[in-house]
mmCIF file of C-alpha atoms and ligand atoms in Angstrom:
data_model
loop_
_atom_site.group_PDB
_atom_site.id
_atom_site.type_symbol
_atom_site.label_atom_id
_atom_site.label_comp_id
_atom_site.label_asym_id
_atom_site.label_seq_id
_atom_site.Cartn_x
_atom_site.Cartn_y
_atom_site.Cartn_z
ATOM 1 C CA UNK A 217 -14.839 18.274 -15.548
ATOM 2 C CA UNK A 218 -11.431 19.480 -16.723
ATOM 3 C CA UNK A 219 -10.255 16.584 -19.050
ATOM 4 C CA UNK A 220 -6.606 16.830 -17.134
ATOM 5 C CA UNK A 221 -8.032 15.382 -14.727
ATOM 6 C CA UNK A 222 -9.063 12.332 -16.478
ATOM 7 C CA UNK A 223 -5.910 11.503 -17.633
ATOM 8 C CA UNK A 224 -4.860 7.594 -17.420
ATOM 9 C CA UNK A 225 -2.436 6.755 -14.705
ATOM 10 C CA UNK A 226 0.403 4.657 -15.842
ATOM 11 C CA UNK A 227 2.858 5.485 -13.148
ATOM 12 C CA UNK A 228 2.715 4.711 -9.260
ATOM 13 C CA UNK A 229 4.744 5.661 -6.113
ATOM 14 C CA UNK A 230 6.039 3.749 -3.433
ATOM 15 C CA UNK A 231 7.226 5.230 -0.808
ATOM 16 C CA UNK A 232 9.427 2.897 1.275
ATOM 17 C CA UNK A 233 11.412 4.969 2.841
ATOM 18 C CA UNK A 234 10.046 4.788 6.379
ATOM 19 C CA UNK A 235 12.147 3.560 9.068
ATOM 20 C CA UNK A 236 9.708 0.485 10.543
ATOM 21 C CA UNK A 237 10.266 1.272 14.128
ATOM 22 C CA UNK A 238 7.269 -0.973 15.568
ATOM 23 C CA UNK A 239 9.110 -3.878 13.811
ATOM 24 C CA UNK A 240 12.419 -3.939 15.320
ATOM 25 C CA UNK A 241 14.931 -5.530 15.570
ATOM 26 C CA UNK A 242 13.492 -7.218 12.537
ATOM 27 C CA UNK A 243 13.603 -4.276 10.607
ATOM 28 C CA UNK A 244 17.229 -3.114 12.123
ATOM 29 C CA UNK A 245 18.813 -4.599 8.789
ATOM 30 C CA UNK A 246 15.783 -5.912 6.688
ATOM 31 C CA UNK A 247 13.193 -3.568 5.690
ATOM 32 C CA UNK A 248 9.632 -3.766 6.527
ATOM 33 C CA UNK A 249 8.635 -3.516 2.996
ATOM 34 C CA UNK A 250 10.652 -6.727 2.576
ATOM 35 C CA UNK A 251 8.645 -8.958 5.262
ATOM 36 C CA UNK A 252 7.242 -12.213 3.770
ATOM 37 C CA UNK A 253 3.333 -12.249 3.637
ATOM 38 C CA UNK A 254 2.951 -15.600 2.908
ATOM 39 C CA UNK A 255 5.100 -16.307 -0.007
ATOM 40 C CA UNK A 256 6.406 -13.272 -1.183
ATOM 41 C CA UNK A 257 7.602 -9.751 0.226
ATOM 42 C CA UNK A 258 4.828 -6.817 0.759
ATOM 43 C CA UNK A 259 6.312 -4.565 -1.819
ATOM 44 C CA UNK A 260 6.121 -7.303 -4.445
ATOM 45 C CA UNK A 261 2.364 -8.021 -3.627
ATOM 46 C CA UNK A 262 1.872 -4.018 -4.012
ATOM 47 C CA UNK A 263 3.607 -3.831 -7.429
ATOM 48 C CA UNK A 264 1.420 -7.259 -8.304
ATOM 49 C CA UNK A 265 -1.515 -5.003 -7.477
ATOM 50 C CA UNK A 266 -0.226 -1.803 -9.222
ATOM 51 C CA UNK A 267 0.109 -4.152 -12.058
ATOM 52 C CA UNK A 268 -3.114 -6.166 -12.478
ATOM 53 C CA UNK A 269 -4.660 -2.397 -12.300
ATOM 54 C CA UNK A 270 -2.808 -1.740 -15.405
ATOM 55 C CA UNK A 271 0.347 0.576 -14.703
ATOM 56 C CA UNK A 272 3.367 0.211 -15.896
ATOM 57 C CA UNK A 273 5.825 2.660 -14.399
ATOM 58 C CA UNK A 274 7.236 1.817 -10.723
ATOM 59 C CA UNK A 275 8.745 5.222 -8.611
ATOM 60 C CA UNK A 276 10.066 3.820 -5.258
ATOM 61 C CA UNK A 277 10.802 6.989 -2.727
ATOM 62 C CA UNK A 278 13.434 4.545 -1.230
ATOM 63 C CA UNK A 279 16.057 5.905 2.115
ATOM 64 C CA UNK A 280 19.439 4.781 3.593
ATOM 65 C CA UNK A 281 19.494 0.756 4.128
ATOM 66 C CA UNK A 282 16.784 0.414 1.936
ATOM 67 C CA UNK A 283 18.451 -1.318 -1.143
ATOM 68 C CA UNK A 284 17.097 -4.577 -1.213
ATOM 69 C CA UNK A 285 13.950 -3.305 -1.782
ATOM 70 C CA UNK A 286 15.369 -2.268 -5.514
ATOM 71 C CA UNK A 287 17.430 -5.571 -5.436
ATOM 72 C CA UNK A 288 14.173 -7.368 -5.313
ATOM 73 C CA UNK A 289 13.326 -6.194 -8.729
ATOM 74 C CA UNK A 290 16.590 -7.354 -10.404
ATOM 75 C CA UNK A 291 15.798 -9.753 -13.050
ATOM 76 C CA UNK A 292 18.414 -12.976 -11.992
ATOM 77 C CA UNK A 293 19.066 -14.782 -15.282
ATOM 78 C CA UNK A 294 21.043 -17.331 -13.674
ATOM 79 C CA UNK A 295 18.407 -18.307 -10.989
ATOM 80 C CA UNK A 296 15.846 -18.025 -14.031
ATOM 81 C CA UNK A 297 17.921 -20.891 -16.168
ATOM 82 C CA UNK A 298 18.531 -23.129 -12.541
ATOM 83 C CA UNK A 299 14.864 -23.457 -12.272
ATOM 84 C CA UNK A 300 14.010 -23.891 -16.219
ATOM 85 C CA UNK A 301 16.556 -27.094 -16.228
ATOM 86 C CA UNK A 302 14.993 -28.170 -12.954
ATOM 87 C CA UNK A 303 11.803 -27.733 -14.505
ATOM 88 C CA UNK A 304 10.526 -25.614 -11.740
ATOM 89 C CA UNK A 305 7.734 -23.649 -13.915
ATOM 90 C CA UNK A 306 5.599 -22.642 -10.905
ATOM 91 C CA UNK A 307 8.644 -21.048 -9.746
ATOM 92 C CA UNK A 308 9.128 -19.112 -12.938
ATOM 93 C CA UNK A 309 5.841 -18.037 -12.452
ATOM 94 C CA UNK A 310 5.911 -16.441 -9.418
ATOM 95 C CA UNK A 311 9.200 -15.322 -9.979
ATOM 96 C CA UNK A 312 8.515 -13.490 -13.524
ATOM 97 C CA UNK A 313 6.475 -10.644 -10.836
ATOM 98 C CA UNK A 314 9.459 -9.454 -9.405
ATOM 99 C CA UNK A 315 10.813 -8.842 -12.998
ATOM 100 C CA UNK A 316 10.247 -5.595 -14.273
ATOM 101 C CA UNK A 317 11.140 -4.133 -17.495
ATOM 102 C CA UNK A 318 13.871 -1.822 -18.202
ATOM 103 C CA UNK A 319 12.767 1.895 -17.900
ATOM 104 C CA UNK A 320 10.085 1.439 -15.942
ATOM 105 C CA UNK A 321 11.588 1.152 -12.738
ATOM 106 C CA UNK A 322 12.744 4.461 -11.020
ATOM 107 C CA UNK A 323 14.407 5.783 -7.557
ATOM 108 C CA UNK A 324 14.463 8.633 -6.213
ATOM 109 C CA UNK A 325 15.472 9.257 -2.099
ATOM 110 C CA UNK A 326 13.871 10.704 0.771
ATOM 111 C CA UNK A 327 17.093 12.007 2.767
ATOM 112 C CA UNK A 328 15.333 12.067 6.163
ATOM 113 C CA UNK A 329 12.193 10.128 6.892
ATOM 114 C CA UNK A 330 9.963 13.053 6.878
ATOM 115 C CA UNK A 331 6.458 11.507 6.929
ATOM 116 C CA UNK A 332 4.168 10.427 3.793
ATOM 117 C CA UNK A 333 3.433 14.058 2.636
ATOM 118 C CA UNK A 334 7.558 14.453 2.189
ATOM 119 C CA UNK A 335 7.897 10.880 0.820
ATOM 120 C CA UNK A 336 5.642 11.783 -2.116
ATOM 121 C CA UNK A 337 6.844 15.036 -2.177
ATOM 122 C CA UNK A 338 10.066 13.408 -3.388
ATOM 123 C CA UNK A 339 8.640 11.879 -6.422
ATOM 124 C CA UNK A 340 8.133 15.087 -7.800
ATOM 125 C CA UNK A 341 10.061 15.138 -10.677
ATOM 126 C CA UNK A 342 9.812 11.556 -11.780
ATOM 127 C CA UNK A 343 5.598 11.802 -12.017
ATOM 128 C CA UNK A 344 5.996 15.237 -13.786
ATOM 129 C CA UNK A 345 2.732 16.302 -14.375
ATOM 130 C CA UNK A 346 0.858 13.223 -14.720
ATOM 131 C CA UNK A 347 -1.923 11.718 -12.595
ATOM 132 C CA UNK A 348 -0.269 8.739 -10.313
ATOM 133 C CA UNK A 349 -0.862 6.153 -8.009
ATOM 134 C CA UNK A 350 0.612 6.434 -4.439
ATOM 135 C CA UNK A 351 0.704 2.653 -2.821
ATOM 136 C CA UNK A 352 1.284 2.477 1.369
ATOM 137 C CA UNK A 353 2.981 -0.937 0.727
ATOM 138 C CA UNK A 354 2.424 -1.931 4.534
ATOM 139 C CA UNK A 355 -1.456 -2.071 3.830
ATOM 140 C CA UNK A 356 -2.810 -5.525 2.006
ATOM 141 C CA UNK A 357 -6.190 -5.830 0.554
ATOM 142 C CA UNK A 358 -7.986 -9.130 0.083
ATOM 143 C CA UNK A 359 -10.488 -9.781 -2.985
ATOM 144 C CA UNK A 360 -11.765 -10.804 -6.119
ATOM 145 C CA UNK A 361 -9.801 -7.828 -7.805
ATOM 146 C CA UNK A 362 -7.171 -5.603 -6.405
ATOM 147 C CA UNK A 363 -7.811 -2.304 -4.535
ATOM 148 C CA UNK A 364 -6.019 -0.178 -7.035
ATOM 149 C CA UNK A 365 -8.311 -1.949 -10.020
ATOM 150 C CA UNK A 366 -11.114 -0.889 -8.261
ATOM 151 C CA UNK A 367 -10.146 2.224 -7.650
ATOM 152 C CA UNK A 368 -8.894 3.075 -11.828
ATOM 153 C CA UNK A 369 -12.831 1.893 -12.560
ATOM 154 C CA UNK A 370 -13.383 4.762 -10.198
ATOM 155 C CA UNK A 371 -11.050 7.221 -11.769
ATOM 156 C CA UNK A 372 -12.406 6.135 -15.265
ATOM 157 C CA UNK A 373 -15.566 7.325 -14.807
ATOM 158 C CA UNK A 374 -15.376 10.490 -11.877
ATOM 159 C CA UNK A 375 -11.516 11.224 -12.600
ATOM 160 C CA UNK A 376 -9.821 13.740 -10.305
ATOM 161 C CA UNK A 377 -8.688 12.221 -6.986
ATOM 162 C CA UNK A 378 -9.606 8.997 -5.661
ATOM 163 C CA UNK A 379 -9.150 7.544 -2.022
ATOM 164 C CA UNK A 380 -9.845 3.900 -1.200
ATOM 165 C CA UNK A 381 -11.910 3.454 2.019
ATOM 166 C CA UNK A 382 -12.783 1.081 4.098
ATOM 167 C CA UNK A 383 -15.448 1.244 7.049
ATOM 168 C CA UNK A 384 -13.360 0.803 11.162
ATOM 169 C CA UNK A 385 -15.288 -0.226 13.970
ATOM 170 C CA UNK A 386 -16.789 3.155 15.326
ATOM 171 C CA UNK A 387 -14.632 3.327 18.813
ATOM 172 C CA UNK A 388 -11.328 2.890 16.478
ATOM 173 C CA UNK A 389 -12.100 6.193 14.258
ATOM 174 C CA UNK A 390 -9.563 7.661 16.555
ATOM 175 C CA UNK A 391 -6.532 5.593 15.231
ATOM 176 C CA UNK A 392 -7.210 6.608 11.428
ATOM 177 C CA UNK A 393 -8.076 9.229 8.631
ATOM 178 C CA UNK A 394 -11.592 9.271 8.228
ATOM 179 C CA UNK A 395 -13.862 10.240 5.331
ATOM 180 C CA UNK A 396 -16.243 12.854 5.484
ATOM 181 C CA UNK A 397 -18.529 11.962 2.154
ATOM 182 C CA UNK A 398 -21.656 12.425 0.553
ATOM 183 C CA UNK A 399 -23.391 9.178 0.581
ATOM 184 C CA UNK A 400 -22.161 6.793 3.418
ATOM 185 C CA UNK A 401 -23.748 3.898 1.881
ATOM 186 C CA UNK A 402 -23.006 4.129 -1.425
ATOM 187 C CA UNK A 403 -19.400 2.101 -2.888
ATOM 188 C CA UNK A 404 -18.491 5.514 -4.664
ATOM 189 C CA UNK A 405 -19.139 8.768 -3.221
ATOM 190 C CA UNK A 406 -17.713 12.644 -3.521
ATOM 191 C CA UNK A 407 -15.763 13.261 -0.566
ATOM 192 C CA UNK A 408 -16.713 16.381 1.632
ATOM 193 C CA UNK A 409 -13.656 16.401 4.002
ATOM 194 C CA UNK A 410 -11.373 14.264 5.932
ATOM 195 C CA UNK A 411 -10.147 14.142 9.271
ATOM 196 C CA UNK A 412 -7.223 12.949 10.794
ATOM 197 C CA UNK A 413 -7.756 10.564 13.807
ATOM 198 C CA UNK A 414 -10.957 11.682 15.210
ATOM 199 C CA UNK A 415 -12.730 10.492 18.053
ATOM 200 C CA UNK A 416 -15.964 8.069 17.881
ATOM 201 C CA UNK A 417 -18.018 10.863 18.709
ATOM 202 C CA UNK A 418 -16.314 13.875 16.568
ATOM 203 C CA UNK A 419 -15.678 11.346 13.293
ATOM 204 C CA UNK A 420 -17.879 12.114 10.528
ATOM 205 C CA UNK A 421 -18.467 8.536 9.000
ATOM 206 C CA UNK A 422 -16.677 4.976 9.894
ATOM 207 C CA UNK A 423 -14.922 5.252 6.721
ATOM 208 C CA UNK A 424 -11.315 5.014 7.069
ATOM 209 C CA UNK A 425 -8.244 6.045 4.249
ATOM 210 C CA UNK A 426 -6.754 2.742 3.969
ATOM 211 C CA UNK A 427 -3.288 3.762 2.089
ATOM 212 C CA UNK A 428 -3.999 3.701 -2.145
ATOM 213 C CA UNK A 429 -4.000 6.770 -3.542
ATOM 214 C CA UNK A 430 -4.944 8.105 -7.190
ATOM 215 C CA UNK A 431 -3.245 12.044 -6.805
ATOM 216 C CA UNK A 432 -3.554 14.484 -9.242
ATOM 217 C CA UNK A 433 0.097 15.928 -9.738
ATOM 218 C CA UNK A 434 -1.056 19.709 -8.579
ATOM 219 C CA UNK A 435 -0.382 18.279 -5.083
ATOM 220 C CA UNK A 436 3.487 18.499 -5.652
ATOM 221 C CA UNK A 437 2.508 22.230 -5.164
ATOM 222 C CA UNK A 438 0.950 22.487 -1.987
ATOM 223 C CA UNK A 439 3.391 19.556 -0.675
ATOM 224 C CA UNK A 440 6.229 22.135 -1.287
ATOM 225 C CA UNK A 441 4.853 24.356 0.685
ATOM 226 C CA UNK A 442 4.167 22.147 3.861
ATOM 227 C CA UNK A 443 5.418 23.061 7.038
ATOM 228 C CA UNK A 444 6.013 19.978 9.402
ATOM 229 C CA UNK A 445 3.127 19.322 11.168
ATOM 230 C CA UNK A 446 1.430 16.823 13.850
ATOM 231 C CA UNK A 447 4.080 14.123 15.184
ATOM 232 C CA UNK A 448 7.301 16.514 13.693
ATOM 233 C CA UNK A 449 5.945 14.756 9.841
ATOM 234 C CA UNK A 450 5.047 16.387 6.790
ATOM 235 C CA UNK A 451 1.174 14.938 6.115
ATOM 236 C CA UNK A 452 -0.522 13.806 3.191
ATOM 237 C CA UNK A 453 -3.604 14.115 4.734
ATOM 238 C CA UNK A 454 -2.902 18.439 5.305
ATOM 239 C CA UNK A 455 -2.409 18.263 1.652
ATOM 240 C CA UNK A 456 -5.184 16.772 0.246
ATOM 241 C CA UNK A 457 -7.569 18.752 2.299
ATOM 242 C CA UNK A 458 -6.084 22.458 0.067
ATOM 243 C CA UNK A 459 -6.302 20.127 -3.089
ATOM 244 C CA UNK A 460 -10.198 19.508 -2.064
ATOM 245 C CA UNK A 461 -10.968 23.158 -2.726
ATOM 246 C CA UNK A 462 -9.877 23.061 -6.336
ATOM 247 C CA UNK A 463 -10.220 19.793 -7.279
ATOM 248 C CA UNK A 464 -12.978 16.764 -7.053
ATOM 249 C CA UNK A 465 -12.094 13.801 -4.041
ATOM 250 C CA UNK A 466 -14.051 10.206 -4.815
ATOM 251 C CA UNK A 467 -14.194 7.604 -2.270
ATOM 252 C CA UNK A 468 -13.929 3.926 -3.267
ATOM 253 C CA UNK A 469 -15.183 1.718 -0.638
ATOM 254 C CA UNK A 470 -12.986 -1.251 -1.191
ATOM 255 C CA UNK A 471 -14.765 -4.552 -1.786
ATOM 256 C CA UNK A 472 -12.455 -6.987 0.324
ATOM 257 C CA UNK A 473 -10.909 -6.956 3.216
ATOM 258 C CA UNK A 474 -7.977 -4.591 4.363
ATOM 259 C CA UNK A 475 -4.648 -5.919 6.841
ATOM 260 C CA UNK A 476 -2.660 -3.737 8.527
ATOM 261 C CA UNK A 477 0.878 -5.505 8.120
ATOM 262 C CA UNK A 478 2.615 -2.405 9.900
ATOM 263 C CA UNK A 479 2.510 -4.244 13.689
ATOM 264 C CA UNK A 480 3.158 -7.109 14.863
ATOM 265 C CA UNK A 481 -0.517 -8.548 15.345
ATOM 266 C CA UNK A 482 -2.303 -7.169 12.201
ATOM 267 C CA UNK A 483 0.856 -8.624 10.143
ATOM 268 C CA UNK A 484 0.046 -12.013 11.838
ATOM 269 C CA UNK A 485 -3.843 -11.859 11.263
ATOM 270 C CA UNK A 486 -2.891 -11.064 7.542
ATOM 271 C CA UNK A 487 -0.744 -13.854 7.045
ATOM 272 C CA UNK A 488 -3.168 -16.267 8.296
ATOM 273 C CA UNK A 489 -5.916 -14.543 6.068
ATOM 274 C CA UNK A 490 -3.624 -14.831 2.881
ATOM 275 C CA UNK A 491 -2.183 -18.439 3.834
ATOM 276 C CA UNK A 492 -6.215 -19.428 4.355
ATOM 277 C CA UNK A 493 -6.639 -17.937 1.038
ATOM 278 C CA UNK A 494 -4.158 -19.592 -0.751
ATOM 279 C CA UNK A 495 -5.699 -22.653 -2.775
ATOM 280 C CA UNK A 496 -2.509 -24.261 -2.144
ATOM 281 C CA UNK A 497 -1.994 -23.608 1.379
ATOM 282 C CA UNK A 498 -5.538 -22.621 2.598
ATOM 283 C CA UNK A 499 -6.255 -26.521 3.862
ATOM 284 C CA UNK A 500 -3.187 -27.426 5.644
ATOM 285 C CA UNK A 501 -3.057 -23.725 7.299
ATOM 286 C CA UNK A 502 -6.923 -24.404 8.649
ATOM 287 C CA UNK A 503 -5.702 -27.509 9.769
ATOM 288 C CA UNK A 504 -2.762 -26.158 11.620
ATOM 289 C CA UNK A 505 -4.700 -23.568 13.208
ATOM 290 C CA UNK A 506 -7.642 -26.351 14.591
ATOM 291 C CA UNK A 507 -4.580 -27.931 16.176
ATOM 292 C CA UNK A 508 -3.426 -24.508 17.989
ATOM 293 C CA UNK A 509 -6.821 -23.471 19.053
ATOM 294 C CA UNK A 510 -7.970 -27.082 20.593
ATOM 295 C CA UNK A 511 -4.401 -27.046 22.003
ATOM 296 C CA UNK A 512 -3.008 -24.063 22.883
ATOM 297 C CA UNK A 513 0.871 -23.769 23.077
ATOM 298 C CA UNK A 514 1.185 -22.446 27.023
ATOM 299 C CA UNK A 515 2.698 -18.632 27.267
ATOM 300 C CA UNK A 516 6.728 -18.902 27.245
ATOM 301 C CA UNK A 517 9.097 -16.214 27.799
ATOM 302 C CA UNK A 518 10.669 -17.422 25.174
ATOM 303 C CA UNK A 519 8.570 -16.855 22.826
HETATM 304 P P1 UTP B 225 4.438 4.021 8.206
HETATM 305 O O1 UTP B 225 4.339 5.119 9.170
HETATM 306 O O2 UTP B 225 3.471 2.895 8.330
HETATM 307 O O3 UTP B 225 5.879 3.349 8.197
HETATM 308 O O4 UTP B 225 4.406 4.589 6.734
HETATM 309 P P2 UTP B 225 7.154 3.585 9.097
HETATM 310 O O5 UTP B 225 7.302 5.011 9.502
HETATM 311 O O6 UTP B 225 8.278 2.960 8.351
HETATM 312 O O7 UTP B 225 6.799 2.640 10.323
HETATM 313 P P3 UTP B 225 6.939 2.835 11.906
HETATM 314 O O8 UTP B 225 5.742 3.666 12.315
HETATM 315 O O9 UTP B 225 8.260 3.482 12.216
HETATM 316 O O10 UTP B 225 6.856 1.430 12.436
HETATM 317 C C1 UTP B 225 3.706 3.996 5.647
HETATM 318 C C2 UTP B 225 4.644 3.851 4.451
HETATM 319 O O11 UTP B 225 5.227 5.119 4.131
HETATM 320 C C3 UTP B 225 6.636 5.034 4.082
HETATM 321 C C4 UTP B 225 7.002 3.799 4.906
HETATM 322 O O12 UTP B 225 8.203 3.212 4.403
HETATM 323 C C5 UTP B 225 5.792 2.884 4.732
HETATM 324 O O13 UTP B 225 5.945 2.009 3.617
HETATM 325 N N1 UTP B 225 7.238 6.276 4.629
HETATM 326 C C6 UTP B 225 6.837 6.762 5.832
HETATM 327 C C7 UTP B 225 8.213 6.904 3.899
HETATM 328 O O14 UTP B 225 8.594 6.481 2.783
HETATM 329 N N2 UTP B 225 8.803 8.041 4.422
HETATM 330 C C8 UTP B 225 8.411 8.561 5.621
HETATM 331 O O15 UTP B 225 8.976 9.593 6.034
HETATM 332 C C9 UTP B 225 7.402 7.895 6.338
#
């Protein structure tokens, strides 16, 4: 293979810039990218991830009333001192995440929210011509190690492009990308196509793209290009599928679970997932939940 294509990926993309429809009003002023799971907001569990995988450069595709995203990121060295006389180290801890080192955060806008294939387009010139990792921040992954680690042991040995996967029930193929690959079974496989929201009995595998990315920067090219396309957006997926006839597409079956935070009930199951996880939660929250399910609240229109 073409040693470019094996270069290490140090820089990832963000692209927040969406406008979180199925969440509002609760997204009106806040973004979606700023939701609590658990203890901390989505994008800060993303850049957690993009860190334990060992990159060190952070490109947020950021829009209009999206500035607390950015603010997040702020190292506060009054709030640090407050908790180091209080002696609040666990604090610290947690909040030494959010603190990223000069340089190696960047912004860059998406104007209009244009779809994913536009939102990345927009990094552009702040990858340069680099190999980089594209995180869909509304997507959580539960396991040992992070989806993005798993996915740069991937890249280390096959290089090229790399798509995490993760199999759907068969009758929900229709709701996702799927993967059309080589080996079904196997954890890493070459991908032979994809297809965007197939049904059960068109999709080629159960595999779906879950929303990590490890892009080769010759997509800039063909994203240039793009005309809008299904739903008035610019895809990702459209783009990938030119890059597949010049360059190599692994699949990384994730090993963990996957959350769709984006609506209302999959950002609920996930927080009761990562609050069950949590050593220091994970017994009170089972606890709380015995107490709902022997007594359920009754339905209130309140609610
Ligand atoms: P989604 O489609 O899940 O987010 O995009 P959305 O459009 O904000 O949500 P809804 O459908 O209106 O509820 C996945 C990620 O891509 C970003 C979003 O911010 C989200 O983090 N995105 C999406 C952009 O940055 N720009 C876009 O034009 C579209």
């Amino acid at each position: 293979m073409n040693t470019n294509l094996k270069r290490p990926v140090k820089k990832a993309v963000f692209p927040v810039a969406g406008l979180g429809t199925r969440f509002l009003p609760a997204t009106k002023v806040l973004p979606k990218e700023m939701l609590p799971l658990v203890d901390r907001p989505l994008i800060q569990r993303a850049v957690e991830e993009a860190q334990e995988a060992g990159i060190e450069e952070f490109i947020f595709v950021s829009g209009r009333g999206k500035s607390l995203i950015t603010q997040h990121f702020e190292i506060q060295p009054e709030l640090r001192e407050e908790l180091e006389r209080k002696d609040k180290l666990d604090l610290l801890e947690k909040l030494s995440h959010s603190d990223i080192p000069s340089g190696m955060v960047q912004i860059t806008m998406q104007q209009r929210a244009l779809g994913l294939g536009h939102a990345i387009w927009c990094a552009k010139n702040l990858v340069g011509d680099e190999p980089f990792a594209v995180f869909l921040v509304d997507v959580m992954t539960l396991g040992e190690t992070g989806c993005m680690a798993q996915m740069i042991e991937a890249y280390n040995n096959h290089g090229g492009n790399i798509i995490a996967s993760s199999p759907v029930e068969h009758d929900l193929t229709y709701k996702y990308g799927i993967l059309d690959v080589e080996n079904e079974s196997d954890d890493v496989t070459k991908i032979k196509a994809m297809v965007e929201k197939p049904k059960p009995e068109d999709a080629p595998s159960n595999l779906h793209i879950l929303g990590r990315y490890i892009l080769q920067p010759e997509i800039f090219n063909i994203l240039e290009g793009r005309q809008i396309g299904a739903g008035g957006e610019i895809q990702l997926t459209d783009a990938m599928v030119t890059l597949m006839n010049s360059q190599p597409f692994t699949s990384v079956k994730l090993k963990g679970e996957t959350y769709d935070c984006g609506h209302h009930l999959g950002f609920i199951e996930a927080n009761l997932a990562f609050a069950l996880a949590d050593p220091q939660l994970g017994d009170a929250t089972y606890e709380i939940l015995k107490k709902y399910i022997q007594n359920p609240p009754s339905l209130s229109k309140r609610a």
